Amino acid sequence: MDIFNTFIELLRQTGNVTKGQGDIDESSPRWLLKQEVPKVVKSINRQLREKSIKTKVGAFSVLKELVVVLPDCLADQFGSLVPGIEKALNDKSSTSNLKIEALAFTRIVMASHSPSVFHPYIQALSGPILSAIGDRYYKVTAEALRVCGELVRVLRPNFEERSIDFRPYIIPIYKAILARLANQDQDQEVKECAISCMSLVIATFGDGLQRELPSCLPILVDRMGNEITRLTAVKAFAVIANSPLRIDLSCVLDHVVSELTAFLRKANRALRQATLGTLNSLVVTYGSQIGSSSYETILAELSTLISDGDLHMAALALELCCTIMVDRRSVKNVGLAVKQKVLPEALTLIRSALLQGQALQALQKFFAALVQSANISFETLLNSLISTAKPSQSGGLSKQALFSIAQCVAVLCLAAGDQKCASTIEMLKGILNDDSSTNSAKQHMALLCLGEIGRRKDLSSHIQIENIVIESFQSPFEEIKSAASYALGNIAVGNLSKYLPFILDQIDNQQKKQYLLLHSLKEVIARQSVDHTGESELQDSNIVKILALLFNHCESEEEGVRNVVAECLGKIALIEPNKLIPALKERTTSPAANTRATVAIAIKYSIIERTGKIDAILYSEISTFLMLIKDSDRHVRRAAVLALSTAAHNKPSLIKGLLPELLPLLYDQTVVKQELIRTVDLGPFKHVVDDGLELRKAAFECVDTLLDNCLDQVNPSSFIVPFLLSGLGDHYDVKMPCHLILSKLADKCPSAVLAVLDSLVEPLEKTIGHKPKSDAVKQEIDRNEDMIRSALRAIAAVNRISGSDYSMKLKNLMSKITATPSLAEKYNSVRSE
């Protein structure tokens, strides 16, 4: 068994090393392993012929791990393993453990290989598998039922073609599963596996089981009534409803729909989630057989689920509403129920600052389906959405809510057709052209709506729309200028050939509007990098012009302009890494510090979580950018630290090999440097300015990220003293991340903290004893309270270390905390968080 365990561990390590890699190249461990598969199988076949049960169990364990690491590796070898599987399942001397291992291997190999691999061996395998379903030990039965589910898929992988005659196997499989399904007195795992397996059998072979369905389906309905098997039974009906065979459910459909509707009121979240999915499938397949009264009840229940309290549930509920509206648009009662019950909740949800992702997409589909169902007029819906955007008595809407409303307006316009869309655009232009209009909220909304419509539709037929939008750059309100910039960029996305040259020309010629125009350009570039993982609509000539313009603005004195330029460069690097990375690398040696800082920030924006073609190029070049941490200019050093922090968070593999060289440089940025502290004479008093504060804060935050993702590369002993110790006594902005770092080190590297614990107590004690000045404003008092609570969290983490009670200084500090009522209350509060 030891050799088997060693081989299994080796396979797991091989899988971990190559995790996330696509094709297997000839130098990879997986490719080398694949060449040895025939030898491995030959050796395992010898072990399967041994008498030792432990040896056979180990052999099947190795096979399982082999298939996990190399799916489809046994396509040519499976036939030689069939006798071993048969013997393990049929032999009277086989133990339950051996049967379970043999069945688990069979299930995994069937799931990971082409069905045609197993067709020659169905007759040999089906008998032992069905016999195992009747085994007395529940774990063997449950595993056999899972294997049977895979066997069903193998028998009929394609409903159009018949690659094997599966008919002789239908009834034996059905009867074996029914015996377990009908039996109430058995383990829950077996019950659930029997339900799932029977649903697969009905969905796959239902056209050959018409006589059996009236006796089988009521059993599944009955299992929906049992709280233990309810969730599995709900999912089972989704499988059946999704079958292309359109299984006849007429004998139980009304009962199933009624039960499912009632489940929407249950507290069990997983049950409600599964119920919504099953109802959706039933409406798609059997919508015409469901009565209008049932739809009214379903819609009434759905309305209670549409809120920002559970956005995922709200998304599923809205998707079901859309399905009902599309499939049953001719039913008058459905339209009325949607209008009265669901629409008010949707209009409330759209005002939420939390709305995003799947829920927002579902809400957009809902409004599109609503206008297409013709139950509510386009004008009514448009007015409802726009009036929702008006500020209420409790205050204005959040930025996210305004964007959500604008997106829904855009989708609504496109769904209503070109004529309605054109009239809406003219109405929105009218709001912007109206000089007498003093309603900034109305203009703000109009700009956002134009941007969202323009992103989805070419607006070049609306003459001078770009000039009308750019006029809003003159507004005295910042939110309107920002919305105009957003609108112009998104309108350009709808017709790059017309509007992109306009934006580039304006950036060159309009110095005062440069920042806003760069934001418009950023929208164009960002949409290309997000919407197109591979090809971009930006032509090479456009990219050349954009790069020339952006590099010209790298030296801008305005930090805001440089940040936008950096973000644009980073996003273009995602689209054209072969052009951008060398161009950025060249500028790391620029004599202008602003250019070097902009380049480092650009790299930060190019390091995103998802994999892309930029990764291979970045891997070999990123050291050049991160080594700017040694730069003479503090702004450049901070930009490099931010890029390192982003890499550690999103793609730690890029930087792990560089950390031995980078960490000492990073730690150096956490030290207070006297040359960066200056005194400003303000007449009657002097003010001390610490220019290194932001850099120190960024450096400690980067260390915090490294502790999360690259802990194996960090030596905490060399960092805690003197660097963390210095940070614990630094400015408020530095102390906060230091407290978090100390808490993590206490949890992950307790021995390193314990070794220097006495020296850490003093700065923590000073922090919790700090009192603001008598004339301090509320903001300063609140900041001090936050700092004390942060320090107490760190103290609580340190106090949990085994052996910390040997530190007299910590003991005295804890005594002081418990003896001070205000501190004791805060400490107990943070400890219970």
Coordinates of N, CA and C in Angstrom, one line a residue, residues 634 669-680 687-697 730-734:
R634 N 10.0 59.5 -5.5 CA 9.0 58.8 -4.6 C 7.7 58.5 -5.3
Q669 N 10.8 50.9 1.8 CA 9.8 51.9 1.6 C 8.9 52.1 2.8
T670 N 8.9 51.2 3.8 CA 8.1 51.4 4.9 C 8.7 52.2 6.0
V671 N 10.0 52.6 5.8 CA 10.8 53.4 6.8 C 10.5 54.9 6.6
V672 N 10.4 55.6 7.8 CA 10.2 57.0 7.8 C 11.5 57.6 7.3
K673 N 11.4 58.4 6.2 CA 12.6 59.1 5.7 C 12.6 60.6 6.0
Q674 N 13.5 61.1 6.7 CA 13.6 62.5 7.2 C 13.6 63.4 6.0
E675 N 14.3 63.0 4.9 CA 14.4 63.9 3.7 C 13.1 64.2 3.0
L676 N 12.1 63.3 3.4 CA 10.7 63.6 2.8 C 9.8 64.3 3.7
I677 N 10.3 64.8 4.8 CA 9.5 65.5 5.8 C 9.9 67.0 5.7
R678 N 9.0 67.9 5.5 CA 9.3 69.3 5.3 C 8.3 70.1 6.2
T679 N 8.8 71.3 6.5 CA 7.9 72.2 7.3 C 7.5 73.4 6.4
V680 N 6.2 73.6 6.4 CA 5.6 74.7 5.6 C 5.3 75.9 6.6
H687 N 3.4 74.2 9.7 CA 2.7 72.9 9.4 C 3.8 71.9 8.8
V688 N 3.8 70.7 9.5 CA 4.8 69.7 9.0 C 4.1 68.8 8.0
V689 N 4.7 68.6 6.8 CA 4.2 67.8 5.7 C 5.1 66.6 5.5
D690 N 4.5 65.4 5.6 CA 5.2 64.2 5.4 C 5.0 63.6 4.0
D691 N 5.9 63.9 3.0 CA 5.7 63.5 1.6 C 5.8 62.0 1.5
G692 N 6.4 61.3 2.4 CA 6.6 59.8 2.3 C 5.4 59.0 2.9
L693 N 4.4 59.7 3.4 CA 3.3 58.9 4.1 C 2.6 58.0 3.2
E694 N 2.2 58.5 2.0 CA 1.4 57.7 1.0 C 2.3 56.5 0.6
L695 N 3.6 56.7 0.4 CA 4.4 55.6 0.0 C 4.5 54.5 1.1
R696 N 4.7 54.9 2.3 CA 4.8 54.0 3.4 C 3.5 53.2 3.6
K697 N 2.4 53.9 3.4 CA 1.0 53.2 3.5 C 0.9 52.2 2.4
D730 N 3.7 54.6 13.8 CA 3.7 55.7 12.7 C 2.4 56.4 12.7
H731 N 2.1 57.1 11.6 CA 0.9 57.9 11.5 C -0.4 57.0 11.4
Y732 N -1.5 57.5 11.7 CA -2.8 56.8 11.7 C -2.9 55.9 10.4
D733 N -2.7 56.6 9.2 CA -2.9 55.9 7.9 C -2.0 54.6 7.8
V734 N -0.8 54.7 8.5 CA 0.1 53.5 8.4 C -0.2 52.5 9.5

